[in-house]
CSV table of C-alpha atoms in Angstrom, one decimal:
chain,number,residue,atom,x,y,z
A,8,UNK,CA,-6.6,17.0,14.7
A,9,UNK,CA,-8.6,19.7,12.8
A,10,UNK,CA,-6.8,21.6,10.2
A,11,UNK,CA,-7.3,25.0,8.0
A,12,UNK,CA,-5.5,23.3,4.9
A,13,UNK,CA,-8.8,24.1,2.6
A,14,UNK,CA,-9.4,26.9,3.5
A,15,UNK,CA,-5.6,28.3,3.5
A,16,UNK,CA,-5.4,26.1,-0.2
A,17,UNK,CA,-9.1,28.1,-1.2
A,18,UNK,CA,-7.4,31.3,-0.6
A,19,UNK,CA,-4.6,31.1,-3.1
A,20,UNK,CA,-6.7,29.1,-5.7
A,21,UNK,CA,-4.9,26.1,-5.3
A,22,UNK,CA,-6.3,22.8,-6.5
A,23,UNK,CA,-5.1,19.6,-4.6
A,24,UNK,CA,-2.7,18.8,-6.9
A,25,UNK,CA,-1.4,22.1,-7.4
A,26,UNK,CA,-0.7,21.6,-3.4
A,27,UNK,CA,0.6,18.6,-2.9
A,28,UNK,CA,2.9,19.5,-6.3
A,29,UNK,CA,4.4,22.0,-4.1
A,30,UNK,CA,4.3,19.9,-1.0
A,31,UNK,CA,6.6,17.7,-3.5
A,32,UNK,CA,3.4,14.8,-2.0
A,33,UNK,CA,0.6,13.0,-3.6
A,34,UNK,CA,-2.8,14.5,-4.4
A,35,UNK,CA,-4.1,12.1,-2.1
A,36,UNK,CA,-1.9,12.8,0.5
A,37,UNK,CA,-3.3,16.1,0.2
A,38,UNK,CA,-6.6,15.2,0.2
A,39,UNK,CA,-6.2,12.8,3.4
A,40,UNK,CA,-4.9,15.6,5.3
A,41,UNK,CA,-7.6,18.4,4.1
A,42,UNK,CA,-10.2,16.0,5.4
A,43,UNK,CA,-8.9,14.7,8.7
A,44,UNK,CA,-7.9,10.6,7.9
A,45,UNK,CA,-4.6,11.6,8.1
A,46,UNK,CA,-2.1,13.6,10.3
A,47,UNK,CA,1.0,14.7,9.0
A,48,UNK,CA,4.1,13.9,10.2
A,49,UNK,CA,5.9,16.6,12.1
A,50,UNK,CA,8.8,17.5,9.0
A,51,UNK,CA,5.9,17.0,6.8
A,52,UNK,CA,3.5,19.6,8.9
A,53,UNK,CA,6.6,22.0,9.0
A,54,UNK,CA,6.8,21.9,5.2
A,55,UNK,CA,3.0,22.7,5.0
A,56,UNK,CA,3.4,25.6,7.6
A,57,UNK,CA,6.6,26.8,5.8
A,58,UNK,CA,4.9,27.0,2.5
A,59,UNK,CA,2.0,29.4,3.9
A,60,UNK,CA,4.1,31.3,5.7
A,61,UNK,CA,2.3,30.3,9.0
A,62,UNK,CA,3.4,28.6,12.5
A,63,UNK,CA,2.0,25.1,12.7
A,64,UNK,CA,-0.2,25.6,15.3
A,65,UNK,CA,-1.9,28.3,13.0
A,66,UNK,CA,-2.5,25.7,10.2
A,67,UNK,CA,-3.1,22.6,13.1
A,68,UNK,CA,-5.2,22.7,15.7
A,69,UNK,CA,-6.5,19.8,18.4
A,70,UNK,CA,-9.9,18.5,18.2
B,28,UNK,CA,-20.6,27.4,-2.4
B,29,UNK,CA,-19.3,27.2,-5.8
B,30,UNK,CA,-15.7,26.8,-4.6
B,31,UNK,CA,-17.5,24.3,-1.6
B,32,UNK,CA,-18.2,22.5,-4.8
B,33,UNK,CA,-14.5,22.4,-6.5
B,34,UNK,CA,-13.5,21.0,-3.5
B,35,UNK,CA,-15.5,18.2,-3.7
B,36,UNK,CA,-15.3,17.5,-6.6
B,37,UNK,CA,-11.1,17.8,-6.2
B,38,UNK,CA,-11.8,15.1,-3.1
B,39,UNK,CA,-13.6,12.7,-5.5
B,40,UNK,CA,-11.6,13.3,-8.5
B,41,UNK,CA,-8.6,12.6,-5.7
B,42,UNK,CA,-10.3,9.3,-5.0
B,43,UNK,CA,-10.9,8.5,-8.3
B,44,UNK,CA,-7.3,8.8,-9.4
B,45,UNK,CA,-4.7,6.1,-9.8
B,46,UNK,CA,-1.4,6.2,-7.8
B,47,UNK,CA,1.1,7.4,-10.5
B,48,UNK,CA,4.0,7.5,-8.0
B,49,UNK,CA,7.7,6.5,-9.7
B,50,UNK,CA,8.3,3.7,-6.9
B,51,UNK,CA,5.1,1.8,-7.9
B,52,UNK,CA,5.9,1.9,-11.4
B,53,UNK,CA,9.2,0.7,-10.5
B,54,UNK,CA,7.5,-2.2,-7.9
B,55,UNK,CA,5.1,-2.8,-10.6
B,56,UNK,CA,8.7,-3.5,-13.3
B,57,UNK,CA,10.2,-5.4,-10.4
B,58,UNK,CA,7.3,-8.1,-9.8
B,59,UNK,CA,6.1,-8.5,-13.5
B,60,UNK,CA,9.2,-10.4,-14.8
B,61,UNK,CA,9.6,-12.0,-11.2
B,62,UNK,CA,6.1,-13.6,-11.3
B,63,UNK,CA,7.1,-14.9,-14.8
B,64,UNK,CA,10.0,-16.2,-13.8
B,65,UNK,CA,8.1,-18.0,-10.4
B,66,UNK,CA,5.3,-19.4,-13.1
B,67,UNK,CA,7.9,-20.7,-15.3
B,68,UNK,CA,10.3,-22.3,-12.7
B,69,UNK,CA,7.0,-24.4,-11.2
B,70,UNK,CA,5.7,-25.4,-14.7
B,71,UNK,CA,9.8,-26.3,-15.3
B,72,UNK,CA,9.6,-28.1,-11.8
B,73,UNK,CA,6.5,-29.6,-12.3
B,74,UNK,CA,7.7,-30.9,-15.6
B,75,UNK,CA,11.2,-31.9,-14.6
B,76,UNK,CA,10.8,-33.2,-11.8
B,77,UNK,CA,8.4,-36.8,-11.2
B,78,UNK,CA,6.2,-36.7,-7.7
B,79,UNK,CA,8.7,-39.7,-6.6
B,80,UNK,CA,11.8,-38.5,-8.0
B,81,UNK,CA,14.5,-39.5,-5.7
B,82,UNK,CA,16.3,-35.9,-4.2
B,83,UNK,CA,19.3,-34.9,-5.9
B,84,UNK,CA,21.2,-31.7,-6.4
B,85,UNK,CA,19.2,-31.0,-9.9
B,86,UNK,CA,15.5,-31.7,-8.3
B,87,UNK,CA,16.2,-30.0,-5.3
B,88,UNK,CA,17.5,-27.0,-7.4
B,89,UNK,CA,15.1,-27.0,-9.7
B,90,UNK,CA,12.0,-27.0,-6.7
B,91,UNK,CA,14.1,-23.9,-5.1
B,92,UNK,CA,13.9,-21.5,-8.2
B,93,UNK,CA,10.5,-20.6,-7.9
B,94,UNK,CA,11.9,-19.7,-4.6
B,95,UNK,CA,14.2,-17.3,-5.2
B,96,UNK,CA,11.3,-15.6,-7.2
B,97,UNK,CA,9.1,-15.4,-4.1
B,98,UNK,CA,12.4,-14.4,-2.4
B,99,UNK,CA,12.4,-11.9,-5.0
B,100,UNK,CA,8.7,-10.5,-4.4
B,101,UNK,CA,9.0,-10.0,-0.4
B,102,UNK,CA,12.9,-8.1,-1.7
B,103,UNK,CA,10.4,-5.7,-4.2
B,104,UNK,CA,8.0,-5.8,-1.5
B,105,UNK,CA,10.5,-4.1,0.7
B,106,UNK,CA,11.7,-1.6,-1.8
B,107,UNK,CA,8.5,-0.1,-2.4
B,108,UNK,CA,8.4,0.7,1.3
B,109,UNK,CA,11.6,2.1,0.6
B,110,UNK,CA,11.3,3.7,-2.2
B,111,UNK,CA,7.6,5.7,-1.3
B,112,UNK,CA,8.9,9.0,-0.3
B,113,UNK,CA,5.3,10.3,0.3
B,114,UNK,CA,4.2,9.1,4.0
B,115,UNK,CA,0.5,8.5,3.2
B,116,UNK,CA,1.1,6.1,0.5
B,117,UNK,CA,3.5,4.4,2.7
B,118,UNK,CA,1.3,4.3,5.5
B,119,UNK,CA,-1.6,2.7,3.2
B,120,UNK,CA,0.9,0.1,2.0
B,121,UNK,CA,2.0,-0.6,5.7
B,122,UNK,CA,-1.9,-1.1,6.5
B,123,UNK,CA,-2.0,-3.4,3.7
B,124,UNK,CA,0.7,-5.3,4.7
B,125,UNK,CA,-0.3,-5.4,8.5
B,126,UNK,CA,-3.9,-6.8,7.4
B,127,UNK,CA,-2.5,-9.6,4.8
B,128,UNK,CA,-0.4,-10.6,8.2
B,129,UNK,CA,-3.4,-10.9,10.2
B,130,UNK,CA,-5.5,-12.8,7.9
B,131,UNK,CA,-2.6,-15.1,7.1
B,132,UNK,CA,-1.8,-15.7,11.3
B,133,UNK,CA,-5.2,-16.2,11.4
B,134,UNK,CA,-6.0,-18.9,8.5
B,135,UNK,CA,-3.0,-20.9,9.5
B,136,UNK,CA,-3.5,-20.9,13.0
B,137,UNK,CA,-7.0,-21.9,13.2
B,138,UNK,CA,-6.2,-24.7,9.9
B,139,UNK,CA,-3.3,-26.3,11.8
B,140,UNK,CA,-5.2,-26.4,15.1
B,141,UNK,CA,-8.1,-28.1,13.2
B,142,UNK,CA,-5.4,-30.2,11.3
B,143,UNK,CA,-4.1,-31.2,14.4
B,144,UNK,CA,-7.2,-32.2,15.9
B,145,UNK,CA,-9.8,-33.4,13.0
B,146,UNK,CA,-8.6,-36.4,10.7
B,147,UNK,CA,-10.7,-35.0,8.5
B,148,UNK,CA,-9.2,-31.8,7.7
B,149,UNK,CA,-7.3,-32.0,4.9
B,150,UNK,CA,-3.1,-31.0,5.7
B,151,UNK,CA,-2.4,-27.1,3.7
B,152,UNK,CA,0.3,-26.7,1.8
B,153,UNK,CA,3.1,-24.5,3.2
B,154,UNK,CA,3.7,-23.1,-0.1
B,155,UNK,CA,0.3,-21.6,-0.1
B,156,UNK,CA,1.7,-19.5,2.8
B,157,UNK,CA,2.1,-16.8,0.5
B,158,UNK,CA,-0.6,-16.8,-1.7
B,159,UNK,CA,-2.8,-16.6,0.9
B,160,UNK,CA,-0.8,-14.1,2.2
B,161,UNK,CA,-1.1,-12.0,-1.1
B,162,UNK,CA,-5.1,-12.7,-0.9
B,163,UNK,CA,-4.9,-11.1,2.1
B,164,UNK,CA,-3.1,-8.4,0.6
B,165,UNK,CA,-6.8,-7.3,-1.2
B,166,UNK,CA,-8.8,-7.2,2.1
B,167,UNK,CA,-6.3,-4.4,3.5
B,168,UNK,CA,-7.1,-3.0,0.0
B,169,UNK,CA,-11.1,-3.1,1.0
B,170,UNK,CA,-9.8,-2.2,5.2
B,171,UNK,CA,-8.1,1.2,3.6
B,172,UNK,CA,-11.0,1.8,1.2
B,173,UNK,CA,-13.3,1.9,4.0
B,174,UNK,CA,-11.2,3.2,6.4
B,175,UNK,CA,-9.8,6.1,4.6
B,176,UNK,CA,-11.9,6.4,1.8
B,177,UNK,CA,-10.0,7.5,-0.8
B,178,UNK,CA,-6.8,5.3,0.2
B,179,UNK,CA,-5.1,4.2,-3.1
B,180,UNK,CA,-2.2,1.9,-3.0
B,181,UNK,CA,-1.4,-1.0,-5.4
């Protein structure tokens, strides 16, 4: 599953940990997900999508 | 591609980092005085107890306490799972625990056949179950380092 988690995290001038603080997750948790080794759980992918402001499918996308 | 290279260097420095989480601190305060107690109850045992003692309620309670401290490590064990709120870390520990499984199925299975069928073989110790199974503990360490790269865990 690709994601725009970077890029969306570039935007705001967010480092890692200053996502996964908010996330309430670890920084390499964050990490993980940014580069593809991991998919998120679906309350955990809500929790990203609520935090941008965004729909899940905006943030997740299929390969 | 100066903020390409923040980003990489936030995915090493993420790689790089220890796991601070509150549940492996608290797994970490859990096994310490446990594995004391489990080294102290067999050098107690060991001392105690003669290899031909006849078995009586003190030997056979003596040779059980470093039991309850292995009891003791698979209870902190499960805790941890427990207690890691964040679903990555758990998932790494998971791995870890799945791989230690394997390679411990795998060592006993293929010692007892050979037990079984060379007199040559020398019989493994049961108690050596979990050892093992704790070496095996550090190869789903090297699985999640090379599977996910910058896969932390204990």
């Amino acid at each position: 599953m690709n994601n725009r988690l970077k890029v969306l995290r570039a935007e705001r001038g967010w480092s890692q940990q200053d996502l996964a603080t908010r996330l309430e997750v670890s920084r390499q948790s964050v990490n993980a997900i940014e580069t593809g080794r991991y998919d998120p759980s679906l309350p955990l992918a809500f929790r990203i999508a609520d935090l941008f402001g965004m729909a899940i499918e905006d943030i997740f996308q299929r390969d | 591609m100066t903020s390409w290279l923040y980003i990489k260097e936030q995915e090493i420095a993420a790689m790089a980092s220890p796991p601070k989480n509150p549940a492996y601190l608290r797994y970490a305060k859990r096994m310490l005085p446990l594995s004391v107690l489990y080294v102290a109850a067999i050098a107690l045992a060991t001392r105690l107890v003669p290899d031909n003692a006849p078995a009586s309620a003190t030997t056979v309670g003596l040779a059980l306490l470093p039991g309850f401290a292995v009891l003791g490590w698979i209870w902190a064990m499960g805790r941890l799972l427990v207690e890691l709120q964040d679903e990555y870390l758990r998932m790494l520990e998971v791995r870890k625990f799945l791989v230690a499984t394997g390679v411990t199925l795998a060592v006993c299975s293929v010692w007892g056949i050979l037990e079984l069928f060379s007199p040559f073989v020398p019989r493994m110790p049961v108690f050596l179950v979990f050892p093992l199974w704790a070496l095996g503990l550090f190869v789903g360490v090297v699985v999640n380092r090379f599977s996910q790269g910058g896969g932390q865990g204990l």
